[in-house]
């Protein structure tokens, strides 16, 4: 079945450590997105990519980095510069047209050790 | 970006219809109205979207006011599995990302 796969489901980060969250889609979508969700809050956009080898910062990009070397993959790195990384991270993809929905993965929950 | 206003929470009895309101008085002519829902510890799930006309699908109906300044998501028979946070989102024609607010938390009681 087509969909979005995020891994791992749970991730722990030590102080000063970079960690990378994986996001893969087999929907042949051009656009991919990373959102962050804090408890009791809505989703906030971190980065998005409309096409391979191109991406743009969202509202809260500081302390994060991404790459888009393949259409199917959009990994997110949470760097040591992100001082409050504990959150639920969600990846999504879409065709990119505003009249088409975004499809979300099941998320990665990141915590600090 | 145009904003939406939703009640923080609503409650419904199982097997009864649910009407979830959304106000978007600053909507522009090319903004699509999208609805998503999110179950606990899961990613959001697309429910329905529309531009001007009312829309129906297997999950729900979307009723859009004639002036487009408000809309209502209708669940025809609520089940316990419909308990979730429902987000009403405006998506500009030229926009890519979704602007999520806090949504409406729907409680369904047996």
Coordinates of C-alpha atoms in Angstrom, one line a residue:
Chain A
X1 CA 0.0 0.0 0.0
X2 CA 1.1 3.5 -0.7
X3 CA 1.9 5.8 2.2
X4 CA 4.5 7.5 4.4
X5 CA 6.8 5.7 6.7
X6 CA 8.5 7.5 9.6
X7 CA 11.2 5.9 11.7
X8 CA 12.0 5.4 14.4
X9 CA 8.7 5.7 16.4
X10 CA 10.6 6.7 19.5
X11 CA 14.0 8.4 19.7
X12 CA 16.1 9.6 22.6
X13 CA 18.8 12.3 22.3
X14 CA 21.7 13.0 24.6
X15 CA 22.9 16.5 25.2
X16 CA 25.1 17.8 22.4
X17 CA 24.1 15.0 20.0
X18 CA 22.6 15.3 16.5
X19 CA 19.8 12.9 15.6
X20 CA 18.2 12.2 12.3
X21 CA 14.6 11.3 11.7
X22 CA 13.7 9.3 8.6
X23 CA 10.7 9.9 6.3
X24 CA 10.0 7.9 3.2
X25 CA 7.0 8.0 0.8
X26 CA 6.0 5.9 -2.1
X27 CA 3.1 8.1 -3.2
X28 CA 5.2 9.7 -6.0
X29 CA 4.5 13.1 -4.4
X30 CA 6.7 16.1 -5.3
X31 CA 6.2 18.0 -2.0
X32 CA 7.2 16.9 1.4
X33 CA 7.0 18.6 4.8
X34 CA 8.2 18.4 8.4
X35 CA 6.0 19.6 11.3
X36 CA 6.6 19.7 15.0
X37 CA 3.8 19.3 17.6
X38 CA 4.1 20.1 21.3
X39 CA 1.6 18.7 23.8
X40 CA -1.8 20.3 23.5
X41 CA -0.8 22.4 20.5
X42 CA -1.3 22.4 16.8
X43 CA 1.4 21.6 14.2
X44 CA 4.1 24.0 13.3
X45 CA 6.0 23.9 10.1
X46 CA 9.8 23.3 10.3
X47 CA 10.9 22.8 6.6
X48 CA 9.2 21.9 3.3
X49 CA 10.4 20.8 -0.1
X50 CA 8.6 21.3 -3.3
X51 CA 11.0 19.4 -5.5
X52 CA 14.2 17.3 -5.3
X53 CA 17.3 19.2 -4.3
X54 CA 15.3 22.2 -3.1
X55 CA 13.8 23.1 0.3
X56 CA 12.6 26.1 2.2
X57 CA 12.5 27.1 5.9
X58 CA 9.2 27.0 7.7
X59 CA 8.2 29.0 10.8
X60 CA 10.6 27.2 13.3
X61 CA 13.6 26.0 11.3
X62 CA 16.3 27.1 13.7
X63 CA 18.2 24.1 15.1
X64 CA 17.0 21.8 12.3
X65 CA 18.4 20.8 8.9
X66 CA 17.0 18.7 6.0
X67 CA 18.1 17.3 2.7
X68 CA 16.1 16.2 -0.4
X69 CA 18.4 14.1 -2.6
X70 CA 15.6 11.7 -3.6
X71 CA 12.0 12.2 -4.4
X72 CA 11.0 9.5 -1.9
X73 CA 13.1 10.7 1.1
X74 CA 13.1 13.8 3.2
X75 CA 15.2 13.2 6.4
X76 CA 15.2 15.7 9.3
X77 CA 18.3 16.3 11.5
X78 CA 17.7 17.8 14.9
X79 CA 21.0 19.4 15.8
X80 CA 22.5 20.2 19.1
X81 CA 21.6 23.9 18.5
X82 CA 17.9 23.0 19.0
X83 CA 17.7 23.5 22.8
X84 CA 14.2 22.2 23.3
X85 CA 13.8 19.3 20.9
X86 CA 11.4 17.2 22.9
X87 CA 8.3 17.0 20.7
X88 CA 6.2 14.9 18.3
X89 CA 7.6 15.2 14.8
X90 CA 5.4 14.6 11.8
X91 CA 6.3 14.2 8.1
X92 CA 3.8 14.7 5.3
X93 CA 3.7 14.7 1.5
X94 CA 1.4 15.9 -1.2
X95 CA 1.2 16.6 -4.9
X96 CA 1.8 20.3 -4.0
X97 CA -1.5 21.6 -5.4
X98 CA -3.6 23.4 -2.8
X99 CA -6.8 21.5 -3.7
X100 CA -5.1 18.2 -2.8
X101 CA -4.7 16.8 0.7
X102 CA -1.5 16.2 2.6
X103 CA -0.8 12.6 3.7
X104 CA 0.9 12.2 7.1
X105 CA 3.1 9.6 8.7
X106 CA 2.6 8.2 12.2
X107 CA 5.2 10.4 13.7
X108 CA 8.4 10.2 15.7
X109 CA 8.4 11.1 19.4
X110 CA 11.8 12.6 20.4
X111 CA 12.8 12.9 24.0
X112 CA 15.9 14.1 25.8
X113 CA 17.9 11.8 28.0
Chain B
X1 CA -2.5 34.0 6.0
X2 CA -6.2 34.0 6.8
X3 CA -7.0 32.5 10.2
X4 CA -9.7 30.2 11.4
X5 CA -11.6 30.1 14.7
X6 CA -13.0 26.9 16.2
X7 CA -14.4 26.0 19.6
X8 CA -11.9 24.4 21.9
X9 CA -14.0 21.4 22.6
X10 CA -17.4 19.8 21.8
X11 CA -19.2 16.7 23.0
X12 CA -21.6 14.4 21.3
X13 CA -23.5 11.2 22.0
X14 CA -22.7 8.1 20.0
X15 CA -24.8 7.6 16.8
X16 CA -25.9 11.2 16.8
X17 CA -24.9 13.8 14.2
X18 CA -22.2 16.2 15.0
X19 CA -21.8 19.7 13.6
X20 CA -18.3 21.2 14.0
X21 CA -18.2 24.9 13.2
X22 CA -15.3 27.0 11.8
X23 CA -15.2 30.8 11.3
X24 CA -12.9 32.2 8.7
X25 CA -14.1 35.8 8.1
X26 CA -10.9 36.9 6.3
X27 CA -10.9 34.1 3.7
X28 CA -9.8 35.1 0.3
X29 CA -11.4 33.9 -3.0
X30 CA -8.8 31.3 -3.8
X31 CA -8.5 29.7 -0.3
X32 CA -9.5 26.1 -0.1
X33 CA -11.1 25.0 3.2
X34 CA -9.5 21.8 4.4
X35 CA -10.5 19.6 7.4
X36 CA -8.2 17.1 9.1
X37 CA -8.5 15.1 12.3
X38 CA -5.9 13.7 14.6
X39 CA -6.3 10.8 17.0
X40 CA -4.0 10.6 20.0
X41 CA -0.4 9.8 19.2
X42 CA -1.1 9.6 15.5
X43 CA -0.5 11.9 12.5
X44 CA -3.4 14.0 11.2
X45 CA -5.8 12.3 8.7
X46 CA -7.4 14.2 5.8
X47 CA -11.2 14.4 6.2
X48 CA -12.6 16.6 3.4
X49 CA -12.0 19.9 1.6
X50 CA -13.9 22.3 -0.6
X51 CA -13.9 25.7 -2.2
X52 CA -17.4 27.1 -2.6
X53 CA -19.9 24.2 -2.9
X54 CA -20.9 21.8 -0.3
X55 CA -19.0 18.5 -0.4
X56 CA -19.7 14.9 0.7
X57 CA -17.5 11.9 1.0
X58 CA -17.6 8.6 2.9
X59 CA -16.3 10.2 6.1
X60 CA -18.2 13.5 6.4
X61 CA -20.0 16.4 4.7
X62 CA -18.7 19.9 4.4
X63 CA -21.2 22.8 4.4
X64 CA -19.8 26.1 3.2
X65 CA -21.7 29.4 3.9
X66 CA -22.7 31.3 0.8
X67 CA -20.3 34.2 1.7
X68 CA -17.6 31.6 2.6
X69 CA -16.9 33.2 6.0
X70 CA -17.8 30.1 7.8
X71 CA -18.1 26.3 7.3
X72 CA -19.3 23.3 9.2
X73 CA -18.0 19.8 9.2
X74 CA -20.8 17.3 9.6
X75 CA -20.3 13.8 10.9
X76 CA -23.6 12.1 10.2
X77 CA -23.5 9.4 12.9
X78 CA -20.7 9.9 15.5
X79 CA -18.9 6.7 16.7
X80 CA -16.4 6.3 19.5
X81 CA -13.7 6.2 16.8
X82 CA -14.5 9.7 15.8
X83 CA -13.2 11.1 19.0
X84 CA -10.3 13.3 17.9
X85 CA -9.0 16.8 17.4
X86 CA -10.5 18.3 14.3
X87 CA -8.6 21.0 12.4
X88 CA -10.2 23.5 10.0
X89 CA -7.5 25.0 7.8
X90 CA -7.4 27.5 4.9
X91 CA -5.0 26.7 2.2
X92 CA -4.1 29.4 -0.3
X93 CA -4.0 28.6 -3.9
X94 CA -0.3 29.4 -4.0
X95 CA 0.5 27.9 -0.6
X96 CA 2.1 24.6 0.1
X97 CA 2.1 24.1 3.9
X98 CA -0.9 23.7 6.1
X99 CA -1.4 26.2 9.0
X100 CA -2.7 24.2 11.9
X101 CA -4.3 25.9 14.9
X102 CA -5.4 24.2 18.1
X103 CA -8.5 22.7 16.5
X104 CA -11.7 21.3 18.2
X105 CA -11.4 18.4 20.6
X106 CA -14.4 16.2 20.0
X107 CA -15.5 13.9 22.8
X108 CA -18.0 11.1 21.9
X109 CA -19.8 9.4 24.7
X110 CA -21.6 6.1 24.6

